[in-house]
PDB file of C-alpha atoms in Angstrom:
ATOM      1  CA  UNK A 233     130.610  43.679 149.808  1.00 60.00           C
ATOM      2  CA  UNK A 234     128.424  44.570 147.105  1.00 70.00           C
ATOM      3  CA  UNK A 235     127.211  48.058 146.383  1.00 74.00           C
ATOM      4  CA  UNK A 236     124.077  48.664 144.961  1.00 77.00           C
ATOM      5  CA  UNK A 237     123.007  52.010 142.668  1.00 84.00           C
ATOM      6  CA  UNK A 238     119.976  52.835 141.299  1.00 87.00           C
ATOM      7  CA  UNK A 239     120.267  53.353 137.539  1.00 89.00           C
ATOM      8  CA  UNK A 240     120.576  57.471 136.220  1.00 88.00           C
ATOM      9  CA  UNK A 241     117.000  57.220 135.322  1.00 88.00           C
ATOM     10  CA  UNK A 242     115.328  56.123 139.452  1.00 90.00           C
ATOM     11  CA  UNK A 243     117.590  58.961 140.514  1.00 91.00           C
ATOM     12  CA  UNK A 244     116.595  62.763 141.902  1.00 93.00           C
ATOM     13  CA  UNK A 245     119.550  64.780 140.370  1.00 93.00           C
ATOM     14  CA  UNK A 246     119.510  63.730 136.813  1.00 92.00           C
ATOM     15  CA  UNK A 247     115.810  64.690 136.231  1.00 94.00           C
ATOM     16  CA  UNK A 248     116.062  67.813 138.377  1.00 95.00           C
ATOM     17  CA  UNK A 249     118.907  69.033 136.158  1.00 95.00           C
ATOM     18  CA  UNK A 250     116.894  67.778 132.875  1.00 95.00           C
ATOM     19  CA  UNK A 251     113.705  69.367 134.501  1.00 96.00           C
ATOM     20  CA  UNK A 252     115.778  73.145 134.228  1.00 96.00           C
ATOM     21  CA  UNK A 253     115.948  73.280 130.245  1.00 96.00           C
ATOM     22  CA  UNK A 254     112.836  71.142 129.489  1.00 97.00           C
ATOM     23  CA  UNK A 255     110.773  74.133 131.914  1.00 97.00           C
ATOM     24  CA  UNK A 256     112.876  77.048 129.572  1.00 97.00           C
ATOM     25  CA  UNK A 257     110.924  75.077 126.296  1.00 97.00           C
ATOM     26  CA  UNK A 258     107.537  75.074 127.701  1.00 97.00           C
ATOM     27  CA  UNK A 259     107.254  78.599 128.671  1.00 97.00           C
ATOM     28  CA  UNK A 260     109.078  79.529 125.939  1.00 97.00           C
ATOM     29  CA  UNK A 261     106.429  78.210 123.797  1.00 97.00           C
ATOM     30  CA  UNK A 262     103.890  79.519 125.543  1.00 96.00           C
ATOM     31  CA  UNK A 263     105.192  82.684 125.460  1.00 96.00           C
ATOM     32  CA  UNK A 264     105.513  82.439 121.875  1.00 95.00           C
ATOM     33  CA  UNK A 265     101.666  81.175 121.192  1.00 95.00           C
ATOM     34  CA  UNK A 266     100.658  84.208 122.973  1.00 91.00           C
ATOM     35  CA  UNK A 267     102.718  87.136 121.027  1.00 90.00           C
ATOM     36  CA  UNK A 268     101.665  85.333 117.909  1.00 91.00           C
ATOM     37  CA  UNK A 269      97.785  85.042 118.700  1.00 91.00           C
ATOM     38  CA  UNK A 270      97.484  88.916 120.198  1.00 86.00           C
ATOM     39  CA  UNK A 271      97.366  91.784 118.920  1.00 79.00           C
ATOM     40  CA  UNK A 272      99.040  94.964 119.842  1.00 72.00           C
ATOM     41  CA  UNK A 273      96.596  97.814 120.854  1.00 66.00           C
ATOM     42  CA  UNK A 274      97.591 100.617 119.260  1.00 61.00           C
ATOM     43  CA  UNK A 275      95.787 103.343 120.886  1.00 60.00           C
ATOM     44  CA  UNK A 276      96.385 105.324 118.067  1.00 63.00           C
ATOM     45  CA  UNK A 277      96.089 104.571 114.544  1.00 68.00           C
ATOM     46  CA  UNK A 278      96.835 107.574 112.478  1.00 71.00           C
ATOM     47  CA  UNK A 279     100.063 108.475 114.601  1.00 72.00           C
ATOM     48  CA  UNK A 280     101.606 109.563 111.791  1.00 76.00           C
ATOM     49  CA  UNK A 281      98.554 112.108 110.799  1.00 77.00           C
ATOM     50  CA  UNK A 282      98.531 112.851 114.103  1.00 73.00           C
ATOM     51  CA  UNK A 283     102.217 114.169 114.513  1.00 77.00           C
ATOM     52  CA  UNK A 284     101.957 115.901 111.101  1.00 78.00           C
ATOM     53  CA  UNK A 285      99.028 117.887 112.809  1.00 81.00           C
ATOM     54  CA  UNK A 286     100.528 118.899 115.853  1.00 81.00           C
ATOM     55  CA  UNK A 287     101.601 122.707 114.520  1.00 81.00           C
ATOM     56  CA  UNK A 288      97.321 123.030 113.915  1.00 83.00           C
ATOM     57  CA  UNK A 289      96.914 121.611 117.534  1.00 83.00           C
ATOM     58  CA  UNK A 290      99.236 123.951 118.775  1.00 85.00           C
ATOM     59  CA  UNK A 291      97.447 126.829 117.393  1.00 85.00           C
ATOM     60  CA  UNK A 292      93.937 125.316 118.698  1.00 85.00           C
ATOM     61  CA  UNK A 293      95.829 125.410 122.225  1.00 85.00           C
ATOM     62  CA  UNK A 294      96.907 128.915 122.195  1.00 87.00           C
ATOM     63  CA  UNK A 295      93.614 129.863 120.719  1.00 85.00           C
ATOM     64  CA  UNK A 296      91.672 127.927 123.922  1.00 84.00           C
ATOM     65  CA  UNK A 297      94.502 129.354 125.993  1.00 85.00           C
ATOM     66  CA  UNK A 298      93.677 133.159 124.726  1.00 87.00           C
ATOM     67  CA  UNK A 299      90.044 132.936 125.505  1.00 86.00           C
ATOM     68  CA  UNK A 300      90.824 131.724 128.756  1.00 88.00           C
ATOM     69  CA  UNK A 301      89.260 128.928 128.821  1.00 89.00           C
ATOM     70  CA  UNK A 302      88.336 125.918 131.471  1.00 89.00           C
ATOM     71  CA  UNK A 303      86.004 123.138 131.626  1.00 89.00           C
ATOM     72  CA  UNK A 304      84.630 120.495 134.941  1.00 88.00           C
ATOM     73  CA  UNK A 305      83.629 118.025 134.012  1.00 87.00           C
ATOM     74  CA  UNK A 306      81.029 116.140 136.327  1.00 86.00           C
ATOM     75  CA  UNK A 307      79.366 112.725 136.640  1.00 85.00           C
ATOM     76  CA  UNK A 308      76.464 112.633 137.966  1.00 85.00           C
ATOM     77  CA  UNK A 309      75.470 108.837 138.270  1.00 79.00           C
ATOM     78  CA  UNK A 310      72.063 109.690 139.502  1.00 81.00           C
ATOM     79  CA  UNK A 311      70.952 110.793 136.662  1.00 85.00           C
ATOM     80  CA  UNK A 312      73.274 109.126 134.307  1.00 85.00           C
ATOM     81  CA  UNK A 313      74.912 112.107 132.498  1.00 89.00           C
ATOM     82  CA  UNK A 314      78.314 113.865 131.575  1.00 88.00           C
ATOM     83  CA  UNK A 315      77.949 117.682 132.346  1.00 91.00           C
ATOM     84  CA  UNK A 316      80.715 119.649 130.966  1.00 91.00           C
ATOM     85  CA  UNK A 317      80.835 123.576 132.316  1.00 90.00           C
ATOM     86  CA  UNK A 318      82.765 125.648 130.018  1.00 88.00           C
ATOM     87  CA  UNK A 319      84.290 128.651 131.504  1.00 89.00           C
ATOM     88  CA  UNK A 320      85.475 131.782 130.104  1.00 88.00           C
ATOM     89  CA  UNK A 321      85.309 133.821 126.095  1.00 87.00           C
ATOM     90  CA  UNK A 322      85.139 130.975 123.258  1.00 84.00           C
ATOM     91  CA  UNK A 323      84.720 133.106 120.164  1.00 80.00           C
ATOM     92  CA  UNK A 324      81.371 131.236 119.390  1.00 83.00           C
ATOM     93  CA  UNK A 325      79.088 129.159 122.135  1.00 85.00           C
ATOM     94  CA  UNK A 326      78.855 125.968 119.671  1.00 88.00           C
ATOM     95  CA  UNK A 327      75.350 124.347 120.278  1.00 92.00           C
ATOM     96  CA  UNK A 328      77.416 120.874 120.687  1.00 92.00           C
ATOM     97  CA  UNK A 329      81.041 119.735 121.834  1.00 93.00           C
ATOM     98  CA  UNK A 330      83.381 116.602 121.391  1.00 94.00           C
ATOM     99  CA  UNK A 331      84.997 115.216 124.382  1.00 92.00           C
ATOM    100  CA  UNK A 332      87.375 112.350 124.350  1.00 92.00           C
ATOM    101  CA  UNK A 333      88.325 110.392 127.288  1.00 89.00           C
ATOM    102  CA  UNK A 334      91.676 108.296 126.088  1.00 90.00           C
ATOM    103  CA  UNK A 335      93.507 105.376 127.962  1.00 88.00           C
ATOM    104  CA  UNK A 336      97.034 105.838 127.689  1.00 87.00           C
ATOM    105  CA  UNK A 337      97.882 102.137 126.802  1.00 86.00           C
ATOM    106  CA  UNK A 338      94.334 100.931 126.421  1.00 84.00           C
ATOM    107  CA  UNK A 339      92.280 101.726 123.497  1.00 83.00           C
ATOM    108  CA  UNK A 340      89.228  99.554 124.533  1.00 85.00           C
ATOM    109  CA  UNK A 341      89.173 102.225 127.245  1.00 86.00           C
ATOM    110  CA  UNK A 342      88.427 104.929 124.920  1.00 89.00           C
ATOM    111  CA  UNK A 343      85.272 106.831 125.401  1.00 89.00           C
ATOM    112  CA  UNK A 344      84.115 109.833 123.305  1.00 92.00           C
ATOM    113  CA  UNK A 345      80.563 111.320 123.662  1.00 92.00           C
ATOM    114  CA  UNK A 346      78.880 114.458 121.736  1.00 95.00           C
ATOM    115  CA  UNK A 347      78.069 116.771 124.364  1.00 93.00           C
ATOM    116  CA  UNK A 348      74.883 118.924 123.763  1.00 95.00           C
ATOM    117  CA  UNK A 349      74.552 122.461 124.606  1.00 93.00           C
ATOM    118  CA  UNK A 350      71.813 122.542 127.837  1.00 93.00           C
ATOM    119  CA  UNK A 351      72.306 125.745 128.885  1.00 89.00           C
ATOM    120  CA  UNK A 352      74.354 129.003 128.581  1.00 89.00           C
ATOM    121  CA  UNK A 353      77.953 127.772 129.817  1.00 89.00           C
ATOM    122  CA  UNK A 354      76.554 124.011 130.390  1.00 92.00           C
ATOM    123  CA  UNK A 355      77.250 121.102 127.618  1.00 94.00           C
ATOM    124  CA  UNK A 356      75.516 117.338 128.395  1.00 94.00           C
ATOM    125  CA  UNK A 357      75.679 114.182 127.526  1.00 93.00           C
ATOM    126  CA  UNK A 358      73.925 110.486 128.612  1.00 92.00           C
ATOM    127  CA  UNK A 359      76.398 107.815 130.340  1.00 88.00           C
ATOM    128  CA  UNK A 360      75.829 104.409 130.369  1.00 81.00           C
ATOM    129  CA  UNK A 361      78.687 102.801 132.303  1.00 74.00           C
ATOM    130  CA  UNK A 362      80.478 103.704 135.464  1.00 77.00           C
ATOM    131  CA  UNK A 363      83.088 106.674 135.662  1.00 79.00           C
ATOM    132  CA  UNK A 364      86.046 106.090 133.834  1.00 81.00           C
ATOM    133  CA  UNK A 365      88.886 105.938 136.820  1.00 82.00           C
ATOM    134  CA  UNK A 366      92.465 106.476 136.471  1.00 85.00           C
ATOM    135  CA  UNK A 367      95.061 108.498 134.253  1.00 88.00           C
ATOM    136  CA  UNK A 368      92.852 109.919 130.927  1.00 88.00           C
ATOM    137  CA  UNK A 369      93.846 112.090 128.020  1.00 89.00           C
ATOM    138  CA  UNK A 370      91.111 114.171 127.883  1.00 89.00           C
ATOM    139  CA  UNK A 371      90.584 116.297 124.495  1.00 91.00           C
ATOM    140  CA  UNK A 372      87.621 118.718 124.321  1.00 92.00           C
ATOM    141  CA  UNK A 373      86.698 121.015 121.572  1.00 92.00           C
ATOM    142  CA  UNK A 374      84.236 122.041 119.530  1.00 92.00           C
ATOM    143  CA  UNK A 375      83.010 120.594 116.101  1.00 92.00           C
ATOM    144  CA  UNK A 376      85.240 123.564 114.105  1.00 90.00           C
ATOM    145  CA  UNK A 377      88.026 122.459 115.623  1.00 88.00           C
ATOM    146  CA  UNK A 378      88.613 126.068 116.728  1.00 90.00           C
ATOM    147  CA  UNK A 379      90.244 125.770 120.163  1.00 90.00           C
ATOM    148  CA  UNK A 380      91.339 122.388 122.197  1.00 89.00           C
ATOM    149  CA  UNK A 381      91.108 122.204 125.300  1.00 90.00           C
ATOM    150  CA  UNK A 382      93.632 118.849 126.167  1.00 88.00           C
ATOM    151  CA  UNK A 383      94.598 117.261 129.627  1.00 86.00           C
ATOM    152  CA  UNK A 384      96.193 114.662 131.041  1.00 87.00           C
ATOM    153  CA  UNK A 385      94.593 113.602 134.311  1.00 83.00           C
ATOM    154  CA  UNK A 386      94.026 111.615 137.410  1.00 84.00           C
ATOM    155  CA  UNK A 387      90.522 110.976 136.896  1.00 78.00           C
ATOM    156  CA  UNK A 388      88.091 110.037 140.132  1.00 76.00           C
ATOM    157  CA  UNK A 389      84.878 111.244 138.367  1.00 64.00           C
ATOM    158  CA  UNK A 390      82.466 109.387 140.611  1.00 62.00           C
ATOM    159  CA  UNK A 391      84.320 111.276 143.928  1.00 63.00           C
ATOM    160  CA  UNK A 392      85.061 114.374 142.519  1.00 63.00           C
ATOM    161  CA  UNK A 393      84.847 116.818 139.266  1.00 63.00           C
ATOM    162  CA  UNK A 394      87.815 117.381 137.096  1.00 69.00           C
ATOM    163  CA  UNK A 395      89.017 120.384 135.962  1.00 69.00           C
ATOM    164  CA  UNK A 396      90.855 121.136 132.173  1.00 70.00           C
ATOM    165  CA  UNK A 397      92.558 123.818 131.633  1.00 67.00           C
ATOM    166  CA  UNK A 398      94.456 124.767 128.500  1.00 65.00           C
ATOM    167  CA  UNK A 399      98.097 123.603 128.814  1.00 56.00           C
ATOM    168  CA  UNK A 400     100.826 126.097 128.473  1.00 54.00           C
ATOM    169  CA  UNK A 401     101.299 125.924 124.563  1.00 49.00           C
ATOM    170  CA  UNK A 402     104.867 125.855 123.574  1.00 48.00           C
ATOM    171  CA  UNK A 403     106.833 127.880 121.170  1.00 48.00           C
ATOM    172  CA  UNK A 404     105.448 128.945 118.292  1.00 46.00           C
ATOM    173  CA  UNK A 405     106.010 126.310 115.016  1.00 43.00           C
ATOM    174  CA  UNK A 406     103.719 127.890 112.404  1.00 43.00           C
ATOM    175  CA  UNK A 407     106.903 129.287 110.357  1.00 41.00           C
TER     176      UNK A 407
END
C-alpha cells in the first residue's frame, strides 16, 4: 500500500502559517511609509510662547470677566456673514475685533476673521464657506489685547447661535 503526500509547498497549513508573519511585514511597512511621509499638525506652533503668556491671558480674562462681558455669535448663511453681538461694559467699543475659531486637533480647521464694528453692540464679518460644526476654541478680543473673551464649544452655527462667556479665571499668578 503506497501512501501518497503532497510536498510542504501544494499544502494549506504551511502557507497559512507563513502567510501570519509575511502579513505583520507588509503592514508594517506601510505603516512605516506613512509616519515617515506625514506630517504632524501641530495646531499650535508657538506653544511654548503661548504657555509663557498665560499669566497676561489670565489678566485679559478677569478683565473681560469684570466688564461682564458676552458675545453670540450668529451665521447667517443668507447673507453670508459672521455677526458677533457683544454684550455688556468693555472699557472702549473698538471699531474692529479678532475672532478665532480653533480645531482642537486640526489646524487646517482654523478660521480667524476681523470682525468690523456695524453698529453700537454689533461686530461683522463676510463668510465664505459653510458653518464650522463641532467642538471649537473660540478666542475673541479686541486688537489691544485688552480683555479675551475664550470658549470651548459645541458649535452648530448653521442651527443655532453660540454664546461666549468669560470663563471663571483662576487664581491670581501675576506675583
Amino acid at each position: 500500500m503506497e501512501h501518497h503526500t503532497k510536498p510542504w509547498y501544494r499544502q494549506f497549513w504551511p502557507w497559512f502559517v507563513i502567510s501570519i508573519p509575511a502579513s505583520s511585514v507588509v503592514v508594517g511597512t506601510v505603516l512605516l511609509s506613512f509616519a515617515l511621509t506625514t506630517k504632524d499638525s501641530l495646531v499650535r506652533s508657538d506653544y511654548y510662547k503661548a504657555g509663557r503668556m498665560i499669566n497676561e491671558q489670565l489678566a485679559q480674562q478677569r478683565a473681560a470677566g469684570a466688564a461682564h462681558l458676552r458675545a453670540s455669535l450668529h451665521w447667517l448663511s443668507d447673507v453670508n456673514q459672521l455677526v458677533v453681538t457683544l454684550d455688556g461694559r468693555p472699557p472702549t467699543w473698538p471699531g474692529h475685533l479678532e475672532l478665532e475659531l480653533n480645531h482642537p486637533t486640526l489646524a487646517a480647521q482654523d478660521r480667524r476673521w476681523q470682525l468690523q464694528r456695524t453698529g453700537e453692540t454689533t461686530y461683522a464679518a463676510p463668510v465664505d464657506a459653510s458653518p464650522p460644526q463641532g467642538r471649537r476654541h473660540i478666542r475673541l478680543y479686541p486688537p489691544d489685547h485688552v480683555w479675551l473673551l475664550d470658549a470651548r464649544l459645541e458649535l452648530d452655527l448653521a442651527n443655532q447661535p453660540s454664546l461666549i462667556a468669560p470663563a471663571r479665571p483662576g487664581p491670581n499668578l501675576d506675583g
